[in-house]
Each structure stands twice: as C-alpha cells, then as structure tokens.
Coordinates of C-alpha atoms in Angstrom, one line a residue:
M1 CA 44.0 -26.0 13.1
T2 CA 41.0 -28.1 13.6
R3 CA 37.5 -28.9 12.2
S4 CA 35.9 -27.1 15.1
A5 CA 38.0 -24.0 14.4
A6 CA 36.8 -24.0 10.8
I7 CA 33.2 -24.2 12.0
A8 CA 33.7 -21.4 14.6
S9 CA 35.2 -19.3 11.8
A10 CA 32.2 -19.9 9.6
Q11 CA 29.8 -19.0 12.3
A12 CA 31.8 -15.8 13.2
F13 CA 31.0 -14.7 9.7
L14 CA 27.4 -14.4 10.9
D15 CA 28.0 -13.4 14.5
E16 CA 30.2 -10.5 13.5
G17 CA 27.7 -9.1 11.0
R18 CA 29.6 -9.9 7.8
F19 CA 27.0 -12.4 6.5
E20 CA 24.3 -9.7 6.6
E21 CA 26.7 -7.2 5.0
V22 CA 27.5 -9.5 2.1
L23 CA 23.9 -10.7 1.6
A24 CA 22.6 -7.1 1.7
R25 CA 24.9 -6.2 -1.2
R26 CA 23.8 -9.2 -3.2
V27 CA 20.1 -8.7 -2.5
A28 CA 20.5 -5.2 -3.9
F29 CA 21.1 -6.5 -7.4
R30 CA 17.6 -6.7 -8.9
T31 CA 18.3 -10.0 -10.7
E32 CA 14.7 -10.7 -11.9
S33 CA 15.3 -13.3 -14.6
Q34 CA 11.5 -13.3 -15.4
N35 CA 11.8 -9.6 -16.3
P36 CA 13.5 -9.0 -19.7
E37 CA 14.5 -5.5 -18.6
R38 CA 16.8 -6.9 -15.9
A39 CA 19.1 -8.8 -18.3
A40 CA 22.0 -6.4 -17.6
E41 CA 21.5 -6.8 -13.9
L42 CA 22.1 -10.6 -14.2
R43 CA 25.5 -10.0 -15.7
R44 CA 26.3 -7.3 -13.2
Y45 CA 25.7 -9.7 -10.3
L46 CA 28.3 -12.1 -11.7
E47 CA 30.9 -9.5 -12.8
E48 CA 30.7 -7.1 -9.8
D49 CA 30.0 -9.5 -7.0
M50 CA 30.7 -13.1 -7.8
L51 CA 34.1 -12.5 -9.6
P52 CA 35.6 -10.9 -6.5
A53 CA 34.1 -13.6 -4.3
M54 CA 35.9 -16.2 -6.4
A55 CA 39.1 -14.3 -6.2
A56 CA 38.8 -14.5 -2.4
L57 CA 38.8 -18.3 -2.7
G58 CA 41.9 -18.3 -4.9
A59 CA 39.8 -19.4 -7.9
E60 CA 40.2 -18.4 -11.5
A61 CA 36.8 -17.3 -12.8
R62 CA 35.2 -16.3 -16.0
V63 CA 31.7 -15.2 -17.1
F64 CA 30.3 -17.0 -20.1
D65 CA 27.5 -16.0 -22.4
N66 CA 24.5 -18.3 -22.5
P67 CA 24.3 -20.5 -25.7
D68 CA 20.5 -20.0 -25.4
P69 CA 19.5 -16.4 -26.0
A70 CA 16.6 -16.9 -23.6
G71 CA 18.9 -17.3 -20.7
G72 CA 21.3 -15.2 -18.7
P73 CA 25.1 -15.6 -18.4
F74 CA 27.0 -18.2 -16.4
L75 CA 30.0 -17.9 -14.1
V76 CA 32.5 -20.7 -13.7
A77 CA 35.4 -20.6 -11.2
R78 CA 38.1 -23.2 -10.6
R79 CA 40.6 -23.7 -7.8
I80 CA 42.9 -26.6 -8.6
E81 CA 45.0 -27.6 -5.6
D82 CA 46.3 -30.9 -7.0
P83 CA 45.2 -32.6 -10.3
T84 CA 45.2 -35.9 -8.4
L85 CA 42.7 -34.8 -5.8
P86 CA 38.9 -35.2 -6.3
T87 CA 36.9 -32.2 -7.6
V88 CA 33.8 -30.8 -5.9
L89 CA 31.4 -28.8 -8.0
T90 CA 29.1 -26.4 -6.2
Y91 CA 26.2 -24.7 -7.8
G92 CA 23.9 -21.7 -7.1
H93 CA 21.8 -19.3 -9.0
G94 CA 22.0 -15.5 -8.8
D95 CA 18.6 -14.8 -10.4
T96 CA 15.3 -14.4 -8.5
V97 CA 11.6 -14.2 -9.2
R98 CA 10.1 -10.8 -9.6
G99 CA 10.4 -8.5 -6.6
M100 CA 6.7 -7.9 -6.3
E101 CA 7.2 -4.3 -5.0
G102 CA 4.4 -2.8 -3.0
R103 CA 3.1 -6.2 -1.8
W104 CA 5.5 -6.7 1.1
A105 CA 4.4 -6.3 4.6
E106 CA 5.2 -3.1 6.6
G107 CA 6.3 -1.4 3.4
R108 CA 9.5 -3.5 3.0
D109 CA 11.6 -3.0 -0.1
P110 CA 12.4 -6.4 -1.6
W111 CA 15.8 -5.2 -2.7
T112 CA 16.9 -4.0 0.7
L113 CA 17.9 -6.6 3.3
Q114 CA 16.0 -6.0 6.5
R115 CA 16.3 -7.9 9.8
D116 CA 13.3 -8.4 12.0
G117 CA 14.1 -10.5 15.0
E118 CA 15.4 -13.8 13.6
R119 CA 14.2 -13.2 10.1
L120 CA 16.3 -11.7 7.2
Y121 CA 13.9 -10.2 4.6
G122 CA 14.7 -9.6 1.0
R123 CA 14.2 -11.0 -2.5
G124 CA 16.7 -13.8 -3.0
T125 CA 17.5 -14.4 0.6
A126 CA 16.2 -17.9 0.6
D127 CA 16.3 -18.5 -3.1
N128 CA 19.2 -18.6 -3.7
K129 CA 21.6 -15.8 -2.8
G130 CA 21.5 -16.5 0.9
Q131 CA 22.1 -20.2 0.3
H132 CA 25.1 -19.9 -1.9
T133 CA 26.4 -17.1 0.4
I134 CA 26.5 -19.7 3.2
N135 CA 28.4 -22.2 1.1
L136 CA 30.9 -19.7 -0.2
A137 CA 31.5 -18.4 3.3
A138 CA 32.0 -22.0 4.6
L139 CA 34.6 -22.6 1.9
E140 CA 36.4 -19.5 2.9
A141 CA 36.4 -20.6 6.5
V142 CA 37.9 -24.0 5.7
L143 CA 40.5 -22.4 3.5
A144 CA 41.5 -19.8 6.1
T145 CA 41.7 -22.4 8.8
R146 CA 43.5 -25.2 7.0
G147 CA 45.3 -23.3 4.4
R148 CA 43.9 -25.6 1.7
L149 CA 40.5 -27.1 0.9
G150 CA 41.9 -30.6 0.4
F151 CA 40.0 -31.0 -2.9
N152 CA 39.8 -29.1 -6.2
L153 CA 36.8 -26.8 -6.4
T154 CA 34.6 -25.7 -9.3
V155 CA 31.9 -23.2 -8.8
L156 CA 29.0 -22.7 -11.3
I157 CA 26.6 -19.8 -10.8
E158 CA 23.7 -19.5 -13.3
T159 CA 21.3 -16.6 -13.7
S160 CA 18.2 -18.2 -15.3
E161 CA 17.0 -20.9 -12.8
E162 CA 13.7 -19.1 -12.2
T163 CA 12.9 -19.4 -15.9
G164 CA 13.7 -23.1 -16.2
S165 CA 17.5 -22.8 -16.6
P166 CA 17.5 -22.3 -20.4
G167 CA 20.9 -23.1 -21.9
L168 CA 22.2 -24.8 -18.8
R169 CA 22.1 -28.3 -20.4
I170 CA 23.8 -27.1 -23.6
F171 CA 26.4 -25.2 -21.6
C172 CA 27.2 -28.2 -19.5
E173 CA 27.5 -30.3 -22.7
Q174 CA 29.8 -27.7 -24.3
Q175 CA 31.9 -27.2 -21.2
R176 CA 31.9 -30.8 -20.0
E177 CA 35.7 -30.8 -19.5
L178 CA 35.7 -27.5 -17.7
L179 CA 32.9 -28.7 -15.3
A180 CA 34.2 -32.2 -14.8
A181 CA 34.0 -33.2 -11.2
D182 CA 33.5 -36.1 -8.8
L183 CA 30.7 -34.8 -6.7
L184 CA 28.1 -32.0 -6.6
V185 CA 27.5 -30.2 -3.3
A186 CA 24.9 -27.5 -3.5
S187 CA 22.1 -25.8 -1.6
D188 CA 18.6 -24.8 -2.6
G189 CA 15.1 -25.4 -1.4
P190 CA 13.8 -26.0 2.2
R191 CA 14.6 -28.3 5.0
L192 CA 12.0 -30.8 6.1
E193 CA 11.5 -28.9 9.3
I194 CA 13.1 -25.7 10.7
G195 CA 15.2 -27.6 13.3
L196 CA 16.0 -30.6 11.2
P197 CA 19.2 -30.5 9.1
T198 CA 18.3 -32.1 5.7
I199 CA 20.1 -33.8 2.9
Y200 CA 18.4 -34.6 -0.4
C201 CA 19.7 -36.7 -3.2
G202 CA 17.8 -35.2 -6.2
N203 CA 14.6 -33.7 -7.3
R204 CA 11.3 -34.5 -8.9
G205 CA 10.8 -33.2 -12.4
G206 CA 8.1 -30.9 -13.4
M207 CA 6.3 -30.9 -16.8
P208 CA 3.8 -28.2 -17.4
L209 CA 1.0 -29.0 -19.9
R210 CA -1.7 -26.9 -21.4
L211 CA -4.8 -28.7 -22.5
K212 CA -7.1 -26.8 -24.8
V213 CA -10.4 -27.5 -26.6
S214 CA -11.3 -25.1 -29.4
C215 CA -14.8 -25.6 -30.9
R216 CA -15.5 -22.3 -32.6
E217 CA -14.8 -18.6 -32.6
G218 CA -16.7 -16.7 -30.0
A219 CA -19.5 -17.6 -27.6
H220 CA -23.1 -18.3 -28.5
H221 CA -26.3 -17.8 -26.5
S222 CA -27.1 -20.8 -24.4
G223 CA -30.9 -20.4 -24.8
N224 CA -30.7 -20.4 -28.6
W225 CA -27.9 -23.0 -29.0
G226 CA -27.8 -25.1 -25.9
G227 CA -27.9 -28.8 -26.7
L228 CA -26.9 -28.1 -30.3
L229 CA -23.3 -27.0 -29.9
T230 CA -20.5 -29.0 -28.3
N231 CA -19.5 -27.3 -25.1
P232 CA -15.7 -27.3 -24.9
A233 CA -15.7 -26.9 -21.1
V234 CA -17.7 -30.2 -20.7
V235 CA -15.3 -32.0 -23.1
L236 CA -12.3 -30.7 -21.2
A237 CA -13.8 -31.6 -17.8
H238 CA -14.4 -35.2 -18.9
A239 CA -10.9 -35.4 -20.5
L240 CA -9.3 -34.2 -17.3
A241 CA -11.4 -36.7 -15.3
S242 CA -10.0 -39.5 -17.4
I243 CA -6.4 -38.8 -16.4
T244 CA -6.9 -39.3 -12.7
D245 CA -9.7 -40.8 -10.6
A246 CA -11.9 -38.7 -8.3
R247 CA -9.2 -38.9 -5.6
G248 CA -6.2 -37.9 -7.7
R249 CA -4.9 -41.4 -8.5
I250 CA -3.1 -41.3 -11.9
L251 CA -4.7 -43.6 -14.5
I252 CA -2.1 -43.3 -17.4
P253 CA 0.2 -46.3 -17.0
E254 CA 3.2 -44.6 -18.4
W255 CA 2.9 -41.9 -15.7
R256 CA 3.0 -44.4 -12.9
P257 CA 6.5 -44.8 -11.5
T258 CA 8.4 -48.0 -10.8
S259 CA 11.2 -46.4 -8.8
L260 CA 9.7 -46.6 -5.3
T261 CA 12.3 -49.2 -4.3
P262 CA 12.7 -50.7 -0.8
A263 CA 15.8 -48.5 -0.3
V264 CA 13.7 -45.4 -1.1
R265 CA 10.9 -46.5 1.2
E266 CA 13.4 -47.1 4.0
A267 CA 14.8 -43.6 3.6
L268 CA 11.3 -42.1 3.7
K269 CA 9.7 -44.2 6.5
D270 CA 10.3 -41.8 9.4
L271 CA 10.3 -38.5 7.6
P272 CA 7.8 -35.8 8.7
V273 CA 5.6 -34.1 6.2
G274 CA 3.7 -30.9 7.1
G275 CA 4.1 -29.3 10.5
P276 CA 3.0 -26.1 12.2
G277 CA 1.4 -23.7 9.8
A278 CA 1.1 -26.2 7.0
P279 CA -2.2 -27.1 5.4
E280 CA -4.0 -30.2 6.7
I281 CA -3.0 -33.3 4.7
D282 CA -5.8 -35.3 3.1
P283 CA -4.9 -39.0 3.8
E284 CA -7.4 -40.2 1.2
W285 CA -6.0 -38.2 -1.6
G286 CA -3.6 -39.6 -4.2
E287 CA -2.2 -43.1 -4.7
P288 CA -3.8 -45.6 -2.2
G289 CA -1.4 -47.4 0.1
L290 CA 1.3 -44.7 0.2
T291 CA 2.4 -42.7 3.2
P292 CA 2.5 -38.9 2.9
A293 CA 6.3 -39.0 2.5
E294 CA 6.0 -41.7 -0.2
Q295 CA 3.3 -39.8 -2.0
L296 CA 5.3 -36.5 -2.0
F297 CA 8.8 -37.7 -2.6
G298 CA 8.5 -41.1 -4.2
W299 CA 5.5 -40.8 -6.5
N300 CA 4.1 -38.8 -9.5
T301 CA 1.3 -36.4 -9.2
L302 CA -0.8 -34.5 -11.7
E303 CA -2.1 -31.1 -10.5
I304 CA -4.5 -28.9 -12.3
L305 CA -3.2 -25.4 -11.8
T306 CA -5.8 -23.4 -13.8
L307 CA -9.1 -23.9 -15.5
H308 CA -10.7 -21.4 -17.8
A309 CA -13.8 -21.2 -20.0
G310 CA -16.1 -18.2 -20.7
T311 CA -15.8 -15.2 -18.3
P312 CA -15.7 -16.5 -14.7
E313 CA -15.5 -13.0 -13.3
A314 CA -18.8 -12.1 -15.0
P315 CA -20.7 -15.2 -16.2
Q316 CA -22.8 -14.8 -19.3
N317 CA -25.6 -16.9 -20.7
A318 CA -23.3 -18.2 -23.5
I319 CA -21.7 -21.4 -24.5
P320 CA -17.9 -20.7 -24.6
G321 CA -16.0 -21.3 -27.8
T322 CA -12.9 -22.6 -26.1
A323 CA -11.8 -24.1 -22.8
E324 CA -8.3 -24.7 -21.4
A325 CA -6.5 -26.0 -18.4
V326 CA -2.9 -25.7 -17.3
C327 CA -1.7 -28.9 -15.6
Q328 CA 1.6 -30.0 -14.2
L329 CA 3.0 -33.5 -13.8
R330 CA 5.5 -33.7 -10.9
F331 CA 7.5 -36.9 -11.6
V332 CA 10.3 -39.0 -10.1
V333 CA 13.1 -40.8 -11.7
G334 CA 12.0 -43.7 -13.9
T335 CA 9.5 -41.6 -15.7
D336 CA 10.4 -41.1 -19.4
I337 CA 10.3 -37.3 -19.8
D338 CA 10.2 -37.6 -23.6
D339 CA 7.0 -39.8 -23.4
I340 CA 5.0 -37.7 -20.9
A341 CA 3.1 -35.7 -23.6
P342 CA 2.9 -38.6 -26.1
A343 CA 1.5 -40.9 -23.5
L344 CA -1.1 -38.3 -22.7
R345 CA -1.9 -38.0 -26.4
R346 CA -2.4 -41.7 -26.7
H347 CA -4.5 -41.9 -23.6
L348 CA -6.8 -39.0 -24.7
D349 CA -7.2 -40.5 -28.2
A350 CA -8.1 -43.9 -26.8
K351 CA -10.7 -42.3 -24.5
G352 CA -12.3 -40.4 -27.4
F353 CA -10.8 -37.0 -26.7
S354 CA -8.9 -36.4 -29.9
M355 CA -10.2 -32.8 -30.0
V356 CA -8.2 -31.9 -26.9
E357 CA -5.0 -30.1 -27.9
I358 CA -1.9 -30.7 -25.8
V359 CA 0.8 -28.0 -25.6
Q360 CA 3.9 -28.1 -23.5
A361 CA 3.4 -24.9 -21.5
R362 CA 7.1 -24.1 -21.2
A363 CA 10.1 -24.8 -23.4
N364 CA 12.5 -25.5 -20.5
V365 CA 11.5 -28.4 -18.3
F366 CA 13.4 -29.8 -15.3
G367 CA 13.8 -33.5 -15.4
A368 CA 13.9 -35.9 -12.4
S369 CA 17.1 -36.8 -10.7
R370 CA 18.2 -39.0 -7.8
T371 CA 21.5 -40.3 -6.3
E372 CA 20.7 -43.5 -4.4
P373 CA 20.3 -42.8 -0.7
D374 CA 23.0 -45.4 0.2
H375 CA 25.6 -43.9 -2.1
P376 CA 29.0 -43.5 -0.3
D377 CA 29.0 -39.7 -0.7
I378 CA 25.5 -39.5 0.8
R379 CA 26.6 -41.6 3.8
L380 CA 29.7 -39.3 4.2
A381 CA 27.5 -36.2 4.2
C382 CA 25.0 -37.6 6.6
A383 CA 27.8 -38.6 9.0
S384 CA 29.4 -35.2 8.7
V385 CA 26.1 -33.3 9.4
E386 CA 25.4 -35.5 12.4
E387 CA 29.0 -34.9 13.8
T388 CA 28.5 -31.2 13.4
T389 CA 25.0 -30.8 14.8
A390 CA 24.5 -33.9 17.0
K391 CA 21.3 -34.5 15.0
K392 CA 20.6 -37.2 12.6
P393 CA 19.7 -35.4 9.3
G394 CA 16.5 -36.0 7.4
L395 CA 17.5 -37.8 4.3
L396 CA 15.3 -37.3 1.2
P397 CA 15.8 -39.4 -2.0
N398 CA 14.6 -36.4 -3.8
T399 CA 12.6 -33.2 -3.1
G400 CA 9.0 -32.8 -4.2
G401 CA 10.0 -29.7 -6.2
S402 CA 12.3 -29.2 -9.2
L403 CA 15.8 -28.1 -9.8
P404 CA 18.3 -28.8 -12.7
G405 CA 19.8 -31.8 -10.9
D406 CA 19.0 -34.0 -13.9
I407 CA 21.6 -32.0 -15.9
F408 CA 24.3 -32.6 -13.4
A409 CA 23.4 -36.3 -13.1
E410 CA 23.0 -37.0 -16.8
V411 CA 25.5 -34.6 -18.5
L412 CA 28.2 -34.5 -15.9
D413 CA 27.5 -37.9 -14.4
L414 CA 27.7 -36.6 -10.8
P415 CA 26.4 -37.9 -7.5
M416 CA 24.6 -35.1 -5.8
V417 CA 24.5 -33.9 -2.2
W418 CA 22.0 -31.1 -1.7
V419 CA 22.0 -29.4 1.8
P420 CA 19.2 -26.8 2.0
H421 CA 19.4 -23.8 4.3
S422 CA 15.8 -22.6 4.1
Y423 CA 12.4 -23.8 5.4
G424 CA 8.9 -24.3 4.0
G425 CA 7.5 -21.0 5.2
C426 CA 10.2 -18.8 3.7
S427 CA 7.9 -17.3 1.0
Q428 CA 10.6 -17.7 -1.6
H429 CA 8.3 -17.0 -4.6
A430 CA 6.0 -14.5 -2.8
P431 CA 6.2 -11.2 -1.0
D432 CA 8.1 -11.3 2.3
E433 CA 10.8 -13.8 1.3
H434 CA 13.2 -14.4 4.2
M435 CA 15.8 -16.6 5.8
L436 CA 15.9 -17.6 9.5
V437 CA 19.1 -16.5 11.3
P438 CA 19.3 -19.8 13.4
V439 CA 19.1 -21.8 10.2
V440 CA 21.8 -19.7 8.6
R441 CA 24.1 -20.2 11.6
E442 CA 23.6 -23.9 11.7
G443 CA 24.0 -24.0 7.9
L444 CA 27.4 -22.3 8.1
A445 CA 28.5 -24.9 10.6
I446 CA 27.2 -27.8 8.6
M447 CA 28.8 -26.7 5.4
A448 CA 32.2 -25.9 7.0
G449 CA 32.1 -29.3 8.6
L450 CA 31.2 -31.0 5.3
F451 CA 33.8 -29.2 3.2
W452 CA 36.4 -30.0 5.9
D453 CA 35.5 -33.6 5.8
L454 CA 35.5 -33.8 2.0
G455 CA 39.2 -32.6 2.2
E456 CA 40.1 -35.1 5.0
K457 CA 38.1 -38.3 4.7
P458 CA 38.3 -40.8 1.8
R459 CA 35.3 -41.0 -0.4
G460 CA 33.7 -44.3 -1.2

C-alpha cells in the first residue's frame, strides 16, 4: 500500500460522513472548563470517547487525575511498535470555552454539530475537538493502510487548556518517562490564510497583569474636593503611558526581545498578515522598522484590555477612589517570564509610580516557545506538506497567540511541529464557532502524509 492510499483513506473519512458523525458525538460533550459545574463532563469526554478512540489505534490508555485541583484530568495513550523506533507525541485538548447558548445565529445549539454549506458549526469544532479528530483519523488511516505507523506513538489529551492548562507542567514533570518522545506533532490555532497550509514552530507567551491604584475608600464630590485629592485614574493613565510610547512601542528594556534573528526574519519575510475580513493594519503602530509579520510573530506587545475608574455607564461628579487596568504582555522566546512583573515594578518605581499595585491576573501563564525554523523536523514537515498539497506551506517561527508549547519544549525537551486546521475567522472563542470543510479535507490529507513520512523517512 502507498502514501497516496493512506491519504485517500483519510479523506474518505470525511467524504463518507464519518468525520461529521464522530465530531458530532464529541461536540455533544459540554466540556466547558471555565464552568466548574462541568468538571464531570471533562472526565466523561476522556473515558467515554477518547479511551475507545485510543483502543482503535491499538494504544494502551489511562486517565490520570490532575495534580492541580484547579485543572481537569489527562489522558495518556501509548502504542509501542518497537522500542528502537522514534516516538511521536501528539497533543490535543478536549475542553472548550463556555457554550454561550442563546447568542448563536439562527438559533444554533452550540452542543449540536450543524453543517451549513462548507461550515461545520459547534462549540469545540475549531478549538480543539475538530483538530485532534483530524489527527487521530489520519493516524488510523496510516495504520489501516500500512499495518503499522513506523514509529511509536504517545497521545496526550488535556481538559484545562482554556483555563491556562493548570497542572500540565507538573504532570509532565511527574510523568516525564511516560511522555518521553522525540518529536511533538499537534494541531491548534488558525492557518495564516484559508488556502495556505501552515506550520508553526512555537507560540508567543501571554502574561496578564492587573494594575491598580487605590487612593481611598469611595468617591468624593469633584466640586468640593477637586485639586485636593489624588485622582487614581490620572495616576494610572500616566503610569500606563510610561510603559509604551504614544504609538505602542515598548519602553521597558527587559520587555524588548533579542530573538528576532536573521533566520526568523527570513522565515517571516513573505508571510501574509490580515486578509479579507480582517481589520485594517496600522503601519505606524508598534515597534518602528518591523514588518507586520515581524511585529506579530517576532516581537513583544503590550495591550491594555480594560480600563476602569468610577462608573463609566453613568458618570458622576465624583473623584474615584480607585482605578485599575488589565493589561497583557504577549512575548516571544528570549523574554524572561520570571522577570516580566519585577521589571515592570522596577520601571514604575523609577518613574515615580510606586503607588501602582501590580497583580498577575491569572495563576497559570503560557510561556513562549520556539523550535528553530531550520530544524530538521521542521524541514521534513514542510517537505511533506508540499508533497501532499503541491503548495509551499507558510512557516511561522511561532504564532501570535499562546499554547502550552513551552511545557513540551522545556520539560520534555521536544522539537515541535504544529499544523493548524482552522482559520482566523472561525470564531473559536465566540458564538458561531465553526470549521471549514475544505480545510478539514486538506488537513486529513496533510496529516496522513506527514504521519506516513515520519514512519518512512529518516529524521535529521
């Protein structure tokens, strides 16, 4: 049997309706990790759906409790064909954001898969049930065609990615031997463009920070006290203005990366950013001298997500007692995650803003990760995708968003090949989340070809 036969088998999984049947079953599990009432549903997804899926791959699987009580359980499955063969680890997450019932167009139920033309609607279709369904189906197609994978396989499915993957790092440290592998191949996030197969080598990290100025209890009349009382909103506004300039350029030296290497620039030089339906890019915003791709994928950015003082919905003639902002630093490799908040503290103190309190807004933070774009496994994956699709894939050193790739890189010491099967307009954290059928079909072909090649061609 041949590579093309494996690809045809994978695509038949979609063409014959089996992909929609399996995905509908998986979408029906209401795996909202942000909803404490759905904790039992997270375990049900692993025990009732993933365990049988692993058995179909001839893999021995087990569900593990999370060492962090804030997180849901993990599933680990292993298929060992020959201890001398390399091991591929594939990862996915079975949890979703909240369903947002009642907000979907045309009365759609987020937990019922619905096809409308080339769109498959349902919560988790794009993020991430649909994507790991593609990869598991591709593995089955290779196994059915060749009778073997040609490598050892480990599957890791978590159920708390949408809450920052609590417990994942500790679990990987505790189970380092069980999860030992030579390469990570996984799928999450969007392609650069709908019709452009994409490979990315890592992710930017994301550090949420809450800045708060507390001057006093309650608000006081601005006519009676204006000019006599410190206004926390004014203090906070000036503190924020000291972190970036008026065009968003970061002014804290420790937050400015040094990892935009010639190899990264080369990988980014021809990559498109934006496209139909995307907001218009402001070429004057951010770090001067960078292309949009370099700004998004090769640099750090501070975004102010919320600002609050007083009662914006009903302004009063009163000086507020407190003001706060929630910010987020998106950062690339080379940024010391442990020094992000301390560097901000030093900066604010030096600028005279010692009264600004800094609170990390979330306990679980994704770090930055990157496998070098010229790594042999990245080259193999790019060649495989091009052979399958007759398209040169878009190669990203890292995405602009965040995933737990830093854990796989740092704890398990793995090179990473991420192959996304979604697109930027998929609404993955909003009502009307969906996948595109043509991208699913091409994704099945890509992954079947890639898994075939990993079992045939020498790495390195």
